[in-house]
Short mmCIF file of C-alpha atoms in Angstrom, two decimals:
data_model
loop_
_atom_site.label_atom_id
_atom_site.label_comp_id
_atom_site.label_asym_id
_atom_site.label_seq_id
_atom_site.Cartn_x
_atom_site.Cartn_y
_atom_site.Cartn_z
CA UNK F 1 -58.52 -14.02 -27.25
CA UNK F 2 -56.06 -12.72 -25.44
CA UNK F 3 -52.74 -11.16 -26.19
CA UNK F 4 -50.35 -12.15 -23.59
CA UNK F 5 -46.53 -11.98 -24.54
CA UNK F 6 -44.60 -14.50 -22.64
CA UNK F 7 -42.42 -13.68 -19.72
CA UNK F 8 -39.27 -15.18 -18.81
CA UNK F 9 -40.30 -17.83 -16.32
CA UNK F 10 -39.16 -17.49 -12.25
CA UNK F 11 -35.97 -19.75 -12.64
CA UNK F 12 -34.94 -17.70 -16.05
CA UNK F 13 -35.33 -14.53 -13.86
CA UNK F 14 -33.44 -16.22 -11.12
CA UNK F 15 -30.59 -17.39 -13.85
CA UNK F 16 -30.04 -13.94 -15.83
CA UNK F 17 -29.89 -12.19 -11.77
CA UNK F 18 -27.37 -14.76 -10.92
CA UNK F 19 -25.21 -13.77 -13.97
CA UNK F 20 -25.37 -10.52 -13.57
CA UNK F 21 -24.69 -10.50 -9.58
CA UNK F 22 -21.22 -12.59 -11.41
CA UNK F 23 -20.51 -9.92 -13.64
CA UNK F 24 -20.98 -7.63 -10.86
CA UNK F 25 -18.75 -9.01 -8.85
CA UNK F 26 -16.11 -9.85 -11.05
CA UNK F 27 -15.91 -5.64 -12.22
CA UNK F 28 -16.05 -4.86 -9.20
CA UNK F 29 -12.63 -7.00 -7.95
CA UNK F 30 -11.25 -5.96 -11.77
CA UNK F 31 -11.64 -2.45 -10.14
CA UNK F 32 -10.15 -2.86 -6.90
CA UNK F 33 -7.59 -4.81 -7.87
CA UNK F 34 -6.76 -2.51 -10.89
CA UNK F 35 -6.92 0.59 -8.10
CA UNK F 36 -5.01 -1.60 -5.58
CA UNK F 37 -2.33 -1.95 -7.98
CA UNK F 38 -1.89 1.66 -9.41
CA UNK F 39 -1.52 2.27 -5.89
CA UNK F 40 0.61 0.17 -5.13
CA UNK F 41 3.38 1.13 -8.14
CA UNK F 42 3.06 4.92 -7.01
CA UNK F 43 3.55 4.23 -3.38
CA UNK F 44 7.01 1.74 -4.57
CA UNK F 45 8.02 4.75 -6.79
CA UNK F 46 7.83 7.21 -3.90
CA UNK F 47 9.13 5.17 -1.38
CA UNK F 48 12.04 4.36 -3.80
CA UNK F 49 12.56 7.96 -4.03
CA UNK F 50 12.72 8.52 -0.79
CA UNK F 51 15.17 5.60 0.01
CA UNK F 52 17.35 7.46 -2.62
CA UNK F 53 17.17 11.07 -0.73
CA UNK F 54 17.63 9.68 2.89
CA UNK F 55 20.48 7.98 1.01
CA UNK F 56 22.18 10.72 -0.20
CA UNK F 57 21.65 12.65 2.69
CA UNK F 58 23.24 9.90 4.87
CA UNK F 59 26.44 9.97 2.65
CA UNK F 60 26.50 13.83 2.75
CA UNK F 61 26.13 14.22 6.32
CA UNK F 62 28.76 11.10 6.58
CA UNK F 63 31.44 13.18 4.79
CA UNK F 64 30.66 16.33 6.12
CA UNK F 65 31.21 14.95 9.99
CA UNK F 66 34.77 13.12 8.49
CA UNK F 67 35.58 17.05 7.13
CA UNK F 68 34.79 18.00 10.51
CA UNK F 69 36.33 15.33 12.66
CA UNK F 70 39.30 15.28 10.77
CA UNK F 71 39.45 11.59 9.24
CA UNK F 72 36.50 10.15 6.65
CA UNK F 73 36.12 6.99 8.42
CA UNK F 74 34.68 8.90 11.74
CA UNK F 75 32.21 10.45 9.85
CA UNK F 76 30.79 7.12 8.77
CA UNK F 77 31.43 6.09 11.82
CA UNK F 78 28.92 8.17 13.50
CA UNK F 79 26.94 7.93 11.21
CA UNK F 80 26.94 4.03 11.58
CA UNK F 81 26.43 4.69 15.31
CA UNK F 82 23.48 6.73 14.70
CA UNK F 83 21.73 4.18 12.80
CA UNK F 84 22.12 1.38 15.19
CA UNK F 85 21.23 3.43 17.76
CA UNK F 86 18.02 4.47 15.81
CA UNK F 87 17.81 0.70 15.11
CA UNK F 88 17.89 -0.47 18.91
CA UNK F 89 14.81 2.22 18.91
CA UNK F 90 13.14 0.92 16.72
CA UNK F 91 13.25 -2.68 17.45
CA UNK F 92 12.30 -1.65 21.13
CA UNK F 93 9.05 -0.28 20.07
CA UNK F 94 7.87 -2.05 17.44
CA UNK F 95 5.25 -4.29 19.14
CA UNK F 96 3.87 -1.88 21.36
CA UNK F 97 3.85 1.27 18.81
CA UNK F 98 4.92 0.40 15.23
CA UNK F 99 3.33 -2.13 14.18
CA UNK F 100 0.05 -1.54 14.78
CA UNK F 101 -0.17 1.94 13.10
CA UNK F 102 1.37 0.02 9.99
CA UNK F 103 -1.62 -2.45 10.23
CA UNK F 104 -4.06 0.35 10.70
CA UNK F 105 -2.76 1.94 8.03
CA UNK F 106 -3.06 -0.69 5.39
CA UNK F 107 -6.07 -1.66 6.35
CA UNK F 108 -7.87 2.01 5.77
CA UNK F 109 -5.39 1.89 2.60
CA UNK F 110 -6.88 -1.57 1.47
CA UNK F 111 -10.85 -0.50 2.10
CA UNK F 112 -10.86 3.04 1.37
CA UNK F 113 -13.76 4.29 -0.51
CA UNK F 114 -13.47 5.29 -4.25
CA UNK F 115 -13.68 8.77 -4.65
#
């Protein structure tokens, strides 16, 4: 007689891989999505930052052209000026320069390998 243990037939194999290939894929979107996130609240934080500093800067360099033009309101002035000037820029390049980079950007940002 012969002492055979029984194994898992082909469509219990096929069951328990299809599971697991589930699991698999659902840690591996709980991962990106956890990373994506993390990400995402550091890059707000330092842009917010950032929106603060250029801020401040703008206000400073706004009242230090009114100190040196004489009057307050022709410091902001200019510095109103400056922005829709850098704002006409901006909008004339967008297509052609801007916007793809940004696309670009995200994308490698998106799909980037863990380290």
């Amino acid at each position: 007689m012969e002492n055979k243990e029984e194994q898992p037939g082909l469509t219990d194999q096929l069951k328990q891989y299809i599971e697991t290939r589930i699991k698999l894929a659902r840690y591996q979107a709980i991962d990106k999505g956890t990373s994506f996130f993390a990400n995402l609240v550091t890059e707000v934080f330092v842009l917010l930052c950032t929106a603060l500093t250029f801020f401040f800067a703008t206000l400073t360099l706004a009242f230090l052209l009114g100190q040196l033009l004489g009057a307050i309101w022709m410091g902001f002035g200019c510095v109103t000026l400056l922005y829709l000037f850098l704002a006409m820029i901006v909008s004339a390049i967008k297509d052609k320069h801007l916007e793809p980079r940004i696309i670009n950007f995200l994308i490698k940002k998106i799909f980037k390998p863990k380290k």
